[in-house]
PDB file of C-alpha atoms in Angstrom:
ATOM      1  CA  GLY B   1     376.491  88.078 208.756  1.00 51.00           C
ATOM      2  CA  ALA B   2     376.139  87.175 212.299  1.00 77.00           C
ATOM      3  CA  GLY B   3     377.201  90.395 213.681  1.00 90.00           C
ATOM      4  CA  VAL B   4     379.361  93.174 213.105  1.00 94.00           C
ATOM      5  CA  SER B   5     383.055  92.162 212.612  1.00 94.00           C
ATOM      6  CA  GLN B   6     386.124  94.312 212.857  1.00 96.00           C
ATOM      7  CA  SER B   7     389.788  93.811 211.794  1.00 96.00           C
ATOM      8  CA  PRO B   8     392.292  93.762 212.893  1.00 96.00           C
ATOM      9  CA  SER B   9     391.420  92.890 216.413  1.00 94.00           C
ATOM     10  CA  ASN B  10     394.697  94.446 217.651  1.00 96.00           C
ATOM     11  CA  LYS B  11     397.140  96.831 215.937  1.00 97.00           C
ATOM     12  CA  VAL B  12     400.463  98.139 217.031  1.00 97.00           C
ATOM     13  CA  THR B  13     402.007 100.906 214.952  1.00 97.00           C
ATOM     14  CA  GLU B  14     404.695 103.388 215.494  1.00 97.00           C
ATOM     15  CA  LYS B  15     404.277 107.070 215.837  1.00 97.00           C
ATOM     16  CA  GLY B  16     403.770 108.516 212.365  1.00 97.00           C
ATOM     17  CA  LYS B  17     402.627 105.810 210.577  1.00 97.00           C
ATOM     18  CA  ASP B  18     399.142 105.368 208.848  1.00 98.00           C
ATOM     19  CA  VAL B  19     396.608 102.875 209.934  1.00 98.00           C
ATOM     20  CA  GLU B  20     393.357 101.522 208.529  1.00 98.00           C
ATOM     21  CA  LEU B  21     390.638  99.499 210.483  1.00 98.00           C
ATOM     22  CA  ARG B  22     388.075  97.949 208.935  1.00 97.00           C
ATOM     23  CA  CYS B  23     384.219  97.325 209.969  1.00 97.00           C
ATOM     24  CA  ASP B  24     381.759  94.825 208.197  1.00 96.00           C
ATOM     25  CA  PRO B  25     378.300  95.589 209.279  1.00 94.00           C
ATOM     26  CA  ILE B  26     375.465  93.252 209.727  1.00 93.00           C
ATOM     27  CA  SER B  27     373.932  92.463 206.130  1.00 91.00           C
ATOM     28  CA  GLY B  28     371.228  94.715 205.538  1.00 88.00           C
ATOM     29  CA  HIS B  29     372.035  97.376 207.841  1.00 90.00           C
ATOM     30  CA  THR B  30     371.998 100.835 206.292  1.00 88.00           C
ATOM     31  CA  ALA B  31     373.516 102.917 209.098  1.00 89.00           C
ATOM     32  CA  LEU B  32     377.091 102.503 210.348  1.00 92.00           C
ATOM     33  CA  TYR B  33     378.899 104.186 213.224  1.00 93.00           C
ATOM     34  CA  TRP B  34     382.441 104.534 214.393  1.00 96.00           C
ATOM     35  CA  TYR B  35     383.174 105.557 218.017  1.00 96.00           C
ATOM     36  CA  ARG B  36     386.592 105.599 219.895  1.00 96.00           C
ATOM     37  CA  GLN B  37     386.968 104.496 223.602  1.00 92.00           C
ATOM     38  CA  ARG B  38     390.078 105.577 225.267  1.00 91.00           C
ATOM     39  CA  LEU B  39     391.191 103.793 228.658  1.00 85.00           C
ATOM     40  CA  GLY B  40     388.986 104.743 231.468  1.00 78.00           C
ATOM     41  CA  GLN B  41     386.746 106.787 229.274  1.00 81.00           C
ATOM     42  CA  GLY B  42     383.241 106.451 227.603  1.00 82.00           C
ATOM     43  CA  LEU B  43     382.812 106.184 223.883  1.00 89.00           C
ATOM     44  CA  GLU B  44     383.204 108.962 221.767  1.00 93.00           C
ATOM     45  CA  PHE B  45     381.324 109.556 218.470  1.00 92.00           C
ATOM     46  CA  LEU B  46     383.639 109.841 215.491  1.00 95.00           C
ATOM     47  CA  ILE B  47     381.330 109.537 212.324  1.00 94.00           C
ATOM     48  CA  TYR B  48     378.314 107.982 211.045  1.00 90.00           C
ATOM     49  CA  PHE B  49     376.856 106.904 207.560  1.00 91.00           C
ATOM     50  CA  GLN B  50     373.570 106.366 206.580  1.00 87.00           C
ATOM     51  CA  GLY B  51     372.742 104.987 203.129  1.00 83.00           C
ATOM     52  CA  ASN B  52     373.740 107.312 200.439  1.00 83.00           C
ATOM     53  CA  SER B  53     373.564 110.503 202.522  1.00 85.00           C
ATOM     54  CA  ALA B  54     376.530 112.557 203.402  1.00 88.00           C
ATOM     55  CA  PRO B  55     378.071 111.278 206.497  1.00 90.00           C
ATOM     56  CA  ASP B  56     378.078 113.031 209.599  1.00 89.00           C
ATOM     57  CA  LYS B  57     381.782 113.759 210.316  1.00 92.00           C
ATOM     58  CA  SER B  58     381.351 115.938 213.089  1.00 90.00           C
ATOM     59  CA  GLY B  59     383.065 113.659 215.906  1.00 92.00           C
ATOM     60  CA  LEU B  60     386.435 113.134 213.942  1.00 95.00           C
ATOM     61  CA  PRO B  61     388.990 114.874 216.289  1.00 94.00           C
ATOM     62  CA  SER B  62     391.424 115.922 213.593  1.00 94.00           C
ATOM     63  CA  ASP B  63     391.919 115.867 209.795  1.00 95.00           C
ATOM     64  CA  ARG B  64     394.238 113.158 210.299  1.00 97.00           C
ATOM     65  CA  PHE B  65     390.952 110.993 210.846  1.00 97.00           C
ATOM     66  CA  SER B  66     388.931 109.785 207.703  1.00 97.00           C
ATOM     67  CA  ALA B  67     386.424 107.150 206.881  1.00 96.00           C
ATOM     68  CA  GLU B  68     384.912 105.879 203.838  1.00 95.00           C
ATOM     69  CA  ARG B  69     382.104 103.432 203.231  1.00 94.00           C
ATOM     70  CA  THR B  70     381.049 101.801 200.080  1.00 84.00           C
ATOM     71  CA  GLY B  71     377.489 101.586 199.486  1.00 79.00           C
ATOM     72  CA  GLU B  72     375.717  99.860 202.269  1.00 79.00           C
ATOM     73  CA  SER B  73     378.806  97.351 203.333  1.00 88.00           C
ATOM     74  CA  VAL B  74     382.193  97.546 204.503  1.00 94.00           C
ATOM     75  CA  SER B  75     383.643 100.730 206.132  1.00 96.00           C
ATOM     76  CA  THR B  76     387.295 102.088 206.766  1.00 97.00           C
ATOM     77  CA  LEU B  77     388.786 104.226 209.257  1.00 98.00           C
ATOM     78  CA  THR B  78     391.969 105.633 208.252  1.00 98.00           C
ATOM     79  CA  ILE B  79     394.273 107.548 210.786  1.00 98.00           C
ATOM     80  CA  GLN B  80     397.200 109.251 209.232  1.00 98.00           C
ATOM     81  CA  ARG B  81     400.568 110.086 210.858  1.00 97.00           C
ATOM     82  CA  THR B  82     399.334 108.402 214.011  1.00 97.00           C
ATOM     83  CA  GLN B  83     400.147 109.856 217.289  1.00 97.00           C
ATOM     84  CA  GLN B  84     400.389 108.418 220.637  1.00 96.00           C
ATOM     85  CA  GLU B  85     397.040 109.679 222.003  1.00 95.00           C
ATOM     86  CA  ASP B  86     395.279 108.097 219.042  1.00 97.00           C
ATOM     87  CA  SER B  87     395.859 104.764 221.184  1.00 97.00           C
ATOM     88  CA  ALA B  88     392.290 103.667 222.188  1.00 96.00           C
ATOM     89  CA  VAL B  89     389.762 100.819 221.015  1.00 95.00           C
ATOM     90  CA  TYR B  90     387.878 101.730 217.870  1.00 97.00           C
ATOM     91  CA  LEU B  91     384.498 100.236 217.924  1.00 95.00           C
ATOM     92  CA  CYS B  92     382.169 100.166 214.791  1.00 95.00           C
ATOM     93  CA  ALA B  93     378.309  99.817 215.276  1.00 93.00           C
ATOM     94  CA  SER B  94     375.604  99.316 212.720  1.00 91.00           C
ATOM     95  CA  SER B  95     371.785  99.458 212.902  1.00 88.00           C
ATOM     96  CA  SER B  96     369.039  98.558 210.374  1.00 84.00           C
ATOM     97  CA  GLN B  97     368.349 102.258 210.017  1.00 69.00           C
ATOM     98  CA  LEU B  98     368.798 105.761 211.735  1.00 62.00           C
ATOM     99  CA  ARG B  99     367.181 105.886 215.357  1.00 65.00           C
ATOM    100  CA  GLU B 100     367.210 101.987 215.621  1.00 71.00           C
ATOM    101  CA  THR B 101     369.494 100.045 218.142  1.00 82.00           C
ATOM    102  CA  GLN B 102     373.134 100.063 217.253  1.00 87.00           C
ATOM    103  CA  TYR B 103     374.805  96.661 217.323  1.00 90.00           C
ATOM    104  CA  PHE B 104     378.418  96.959 218.202  1.00 92.00           C
ATOM    105  CA  GLY B 105     381.337  94.865 216.945  1.00 93.00           C
ATOM    106  CA  PRO B 106     384.383  93.830 219.164  1.00 92.00           C
ATOM    107  CA  GLY B 107     386.459  96.618 218.320  1.00 94.00           C
ATOM    108  CA  THR B 108     389.925  97.232 217.182  1.00 96.00           C
ATOM    109  CA  ARG B 109     392.589  97.908 220.050  1.00 95.00           C
ATOM    110  CA  LEU B 110     395.062 100.446 218.491  1.00 97.00           C
ATOM    111  CA  LEU B 111     398.586 101.050 220.349  1.00 97.00           C
ATOM    112  CA  VAL B 112     400.645 103.688 218.836  1.00 97.00           C
ATOM    113  CA  LEU B 113     404.302 103.441 219.953  1.00 96.00           C
TER     114      LEU B 113
ATOM    115  CA  ALA E   1     373.506 119.269 223.518  1.00 74.00           C
ATOM    116  CA  GLN E   2     373.278 115.941 225.358  1.00 80.00           C
ATOM    117  CA  SER E   3     375.520 114.417 228.377  1.00 87.00           C
ATOM    118  CA  VAL E   4     375.405 111.542 230.392  1.00 93.00           C
ATOM    119  CA  THR E   5     376.832 111.515 234.002  1.00 95.00           C
ATOM    120  CA  GLN E   6     377.500 108.089 235.783  1.00 95.00           C
ATOM    121  CA  LEU E   7     377.845 108.288 239.239  1.00 93.00           C
ATOM    122  CA  GLY E   8     380.407 105.811 240.502  1.00 91.00           C
ATOM    123  CA  SER E   9     383.227 104.496 238.089  1.00 93.00           C
ATOM    124  CA  HIS E  10     383.430 101.275 240.136  1.00 96.00           C
ATOM    125  CA  VAL E  11     380.509  99.483 242.032  1.00 97.00           C
ATOM    126  CA  SER E  12     381.157  96.452 244.125  1.00 97.00           C
ATOM    127  CA  VAL E  13     378.077  94.227 245.478  1.00 97.00           C
ATOM    128  CA  SER E  14     377.968  90.746 246.802  1.00 97.00           C
ATOM    129  CA  GLU E  15     376.429  87.981 244.976  1.00 97.00           C
ATOM    130  CA  GLY E  16     372.484  88.046 245.518  1.00 97.00           C
ATOM    131  CA  ALA E  17     372.840  91.608 246.619  1.00 97.00           C
ATOM    132  CA  LEU E  18     370.821  94.788 244.747  1.00 97.00           C
ATOM    133  CA  VAL E  19     372.736  96.189 241.972  1.00 97.00           C
ATOM    134  CA  LEU E  20     372.029  99.804 241.539  1.00 98.00           C
ATOM    135  CA  LEU E  21     373.802 101.951 238.803  1.00 98.00           C
ATOM    136  CA  ARG E  22     373.266 105.372 238.504  1.00 97.00           C
ATOM    137  CA  CYS E  23     372.751 107.417 235.275  1.00 97.00           C
ATOM    138  CA  ASN E  24     371.789 111.101 235.055  1.00 96.00           C
ATOM    139  CA  TYR E  25     371.553 112.766 231.944  1.00 93.00           C
ATOM    140  CA  SER E  26     371.258 116.203 230.237  1.00 89.00           C
ATOM    141  CA  SER E  27     369.210 116.895 227.046  1.00 81.00           C
ATOM    142  CA  SER E  28     367.788 119.803 225.418  1.00 75.00           C
ATOM    143  CA  VAL E  29     365.162 117.637 223.606  1.00 75.00           C
ATOM    144  CA  PRO E  30     363.231 114.569 224.766  1.00 76.00           C
ATOM    145  CA  PRO E  31     365.983 111.814 224.891  1.00 83.00           C
ATOM    146  CA  TYR E  32     366.358 108.224 223.821  1.00 87.00           C
ATOM    147  CA  LEU E  33     368.035 106.512 226.746  1.00 90.00           C
ATOM    148  CA  PHE E  34     370.244 103.210 226.735  1.00 92.00           C
ATOM    149  CA  TRP E  35     372.215 101.132 228.854  1.00 95.00           C
ATOM    150  CA  TYR E  36     374.920  98.973 227.301  1.00 95.00           C
ATOM    151  CA  VAL E  37     377.201  96.255 228.906  1.00 95.00           C
ATOM    152  CA  GLN E  38     380.658  95.490 227.712  1.00 92.00           C
ATOM    153  CA  TYR E  39     382.163  92.122 229.003  1.00 90.00           C
ATOM    154  CA  PRO E  40     386.200  92.167 228.984  1.00 83.00           C
ATOM    155  CA  ASN E  41     387.583  92.077 225.521  1.00 76.00           C
ATOM    156  CA  GLN E  42     384.123  92.262 223.812  1.00 81.00           C
ATOM    157  CA  GLY E  43     381.867  94.746 222.019  1.00 83.00           C
ATOM    158  CA  LEU E  44     378.932  96.651 223.683  1.00 89.00           C
ATOM    159  CA  GLN E  45     375.653  94.601 224.076  1.00 92.00           C
ATOM    160  CA  LEU E  46     372.344  96.519 224.443  1.00 92.00           C
ATOM    161  CA  LEU E  47     370.794  95.823 227.753  1.00 95.00           C
ATOM    162  CA  LEU E  48     367.594  97.861 227.539  1.00 93.00           C
ATOM    163  CA  LYS E  49     366.463 101.211 226.159  1.00 89.00           C
ATOM    164  CA  TYR E  50     363.893 103.779 226.599  1.00 89.00           C
ATOM    165  CA  THR E  51     362.055 105.229 223.703  1.00 81.00           C
ATOM    166  CA  SER E  52     359.177 107.271 225.192  1.00 76.00           C
ATOM    167  CA  ALA E  53     356.728 104.187 225.936  1.00 74.00           C
ATOM    168  CA  ALA E  54     356.667 102.885 229.510  1.00 83.00           C
ATOM    169  CA  THR E  55     358.856 104.964 231.941  1.00 89.00           C
ATOM    170  CA  LEU E  56     359.859 101.363 233.518  1.00 94.00           C
ATOM    171  CA  VAL E  57     361.837  99.509 230.859  1.00 94.00           C
ATOM    172  CA  LYS E  58     362.773  95.754 231.282  1.00 95.00           C
ATOM    173  CA  GLY E  59     365.789  94.476 229.758  1.00 94.00           C
ATOM    174  CA  ILE E  60     367.801  91.202 229.339  1.00 93.00           C
ATOM    175  CA  ASN E  61     369.564  89.156 232.307  1.00 93.00           C
ATOM    176  CA  GLY E  62     367.082  90.591 234.730  1.00 96.00           C
ATOM    177  CA  PHE E  63     367.737  94.225 234.339  1.00 97.00           C
ATOM    178  CA  GLU E  64     365.539  97.058 234.343  1.00 97.00           C
ATOM    179  CA  ALA E  65     365.539 100.803 234.475  1.00 97.00           C
ATOM    180  CA  GLU E  66     363.211 103.694 235.145  1.00 94.00           C
ATOM    181  CA  PHE E  67     363.018 106.948 233.261  1.00 93.00           C
ATOM    182  CA  LYS E  68     362.194 109.760 235.742  1.00 93.00           C
ATOM    183  CA  LYS E  69     362.156 113.004 233.858  1.00 89.00           C
ATOM    184  CA  SER E  70     361.734 115.379 236.828  1.00 90.00           C
ATOM    185  CA  GLU E  71     365.086 113.761 238.264  1.00 92.00           C
ATOM    186  CA  THR E  72     366.775 113.365 234.972  1.00 93.00           C
ATOM    187  CA  SER E  73     367.691 110.089 235.673  1.00 95.00           C
ATOM    188  CA  PHE E  74     367.608 106.649 234.119  1.00 95.00           C
ATOM    189  CA  HIS E  75     369.121 104.278 236.669  1.00 97.00           C
ATOM    190  CA  LEU E  76     369.798 100.567 236.279  1.00 98.00           C
ATOM    191  CA  THR E  77     368.851  97.984 238.877  1.00 97.00           C
ATOM    192  CA  LYS E  78     368.917  94.284 239.058  1.00 97.00           C
ATOM    193  CA  PRO E  79     367.406  92.592 242.388  1.00 97.00           C
ATOM    194  CA  SER E  80     369.996  89.818 242.589  1.00 97.00           C
ATOM    195  CA  ALA E  81     373.417  90.160 241.445  1.00 97.00           C
ATOM    196  CA  HIS E  82     374.929  87.483 239.674  1.00 96.00           C
ATOM    197  CA  MET E  83     378.700  86.440 239.209  1.00 95.00           C
ATOM    198  CA  SER E  84     378.297  86.682 235.670  1.00 95.00           C
ATOM    199  CA  ASP E  85     376.897  90.274 235.866  1.00 96.00           C
ATOM    200  CA  ALA E  86     380.567  91.477 236.351  1.00 96.00           C
ATOM    201  CA  ALA E  87     381.310  93.953 233.629  1.00 96.00           C
ATOM    202  CA  GLU E  88     381.232  97.627 232.609  1.00 95.00           C
ATOM    203  CA  TYR E  89     378.050  99.369 232.210  1.00 96.00           C
ATOM    204  CA  PHE E  90     377.431 102.251 229.940  1.00 95.00           C
ATOM    205  CA  CYS E  91     374.646 104.710 229.701  1.00 95.00           C
ATOM    206  CA  ALA E  92     373.867 106.610 226.777  1.00 92.00           C
ATOM    207  CA  VAL E  93     371.413 109.437 225.313  1.00 90.00           C
ATOM    208  CA  SER E  94     370.570 110.264 222.114  1.00 83.00           C
ATOM    209  CA  PRO E  95     367.991 113.025 221.124  1.00 69.00           C
ATOM    210  CA  ARG E  96     364.869 112.352 219.090  1.00 63.00           C
ATOM    211  CA  GLY E  97     364.512 113.699 215.687  1.00 51.00           C
ATOM    212  CA  GLY E  98     368.094 114.880 215.436  1.00 47.00           C
ATOM    213  CA  SER E  99     371.466 113.274 214.881  1.00 49.00           C
ATOM    214  CA  GLU E 100     371.505 109.759 215.841  1.00 73.00           C
ATOM    215  CA  LYS E 101     374.957 109.494 217.252  1.00 82.00           C
ATOM    216  CA  LEU E 102     375.171 108.100 220.892  1.00 87.00           C
ATOM    217  CA  VAL E 103     376.419 110.069 223.858  1.00 89.00           C
ATOM    218  CA  PHE E 104     377.976 107.845 226.190  1.00 91.00           C
ATOM    219  CA  GLY E 105     378.686 108.163 229.933  1.00 93.00           C
ATOM    220  CA  LYS E 106     382.302 107.274 231.072  1.00 92.00           C
ATOM    221  CA  GLY E 107     380.986 103.899 232.586  1.00 94.00           C
ATOM    222  CA  THR E 108     380.604 102.075 235.752  1.00 96.00           C
ATOM    223  CA  LYS E 109     382.756  98.935 236.480  1.00 95.00           C
ATOM    224  CA  LEU E 110     380.822  96.439 238.354  1.00 97.00           C
ATOM    225  CA  THR E 111     382.299  93.796 240.583  1.00 96.00           C
ATOM    226  CA  VAL E 112     380.505  90.983 242.204  1.00 97.00           C
ATOM    227  CA  ASN E 113     381.740  89.427 245.143  1.00 96.00           C
ATOM    228  CA  PRO E 114     381.122  85.790 246.166  1.00 94.00           C
TER     229      PRO E 114
END
């Protein structure tokens, strides 16, 4: 594909509901990253995947957050029992391999009411 | 552990004036350093990166940054601001040889006045 794509672009949900955010990386990119950007803050690392290696989940803020990736393709970030503090822009990035430039998608703007 | 401090959450310059956005980092190992730009409602775009080659790094859109180890700084500059440079700028660090996750500063919003 031309770039990293994410869906939905905007999501409004009620507190307590589960949400799924999708990321399509650039074709052929083996590394995929999720970040969270809260209003007025920098990006916080959440998780990254590299090929078939175990993902680095060290940035996930709680056990309500999880992510999956099938092979070297699509990734889904799931937030269970959403809370208002989960409201943020969730950004996905991919790179051709680790230590290479990360290319970012446009993000999913999540609002939890 | 790595951290990034961007001095000034908002910077305002006149069109044609020098742009200087400050970034200081902390890293226990030699770092890779990055500047990203984010236009409204868009994802981040890489401006430039330092990966241990020349300390003066040139990027897109006329931006450049200089890695100064003694000052632990990686300030972003552009000699002459253009209206289209108005955006938010993020400095980021990642350690070499370790985890590849980027640690970002809180960002600096640049306003360019006509």
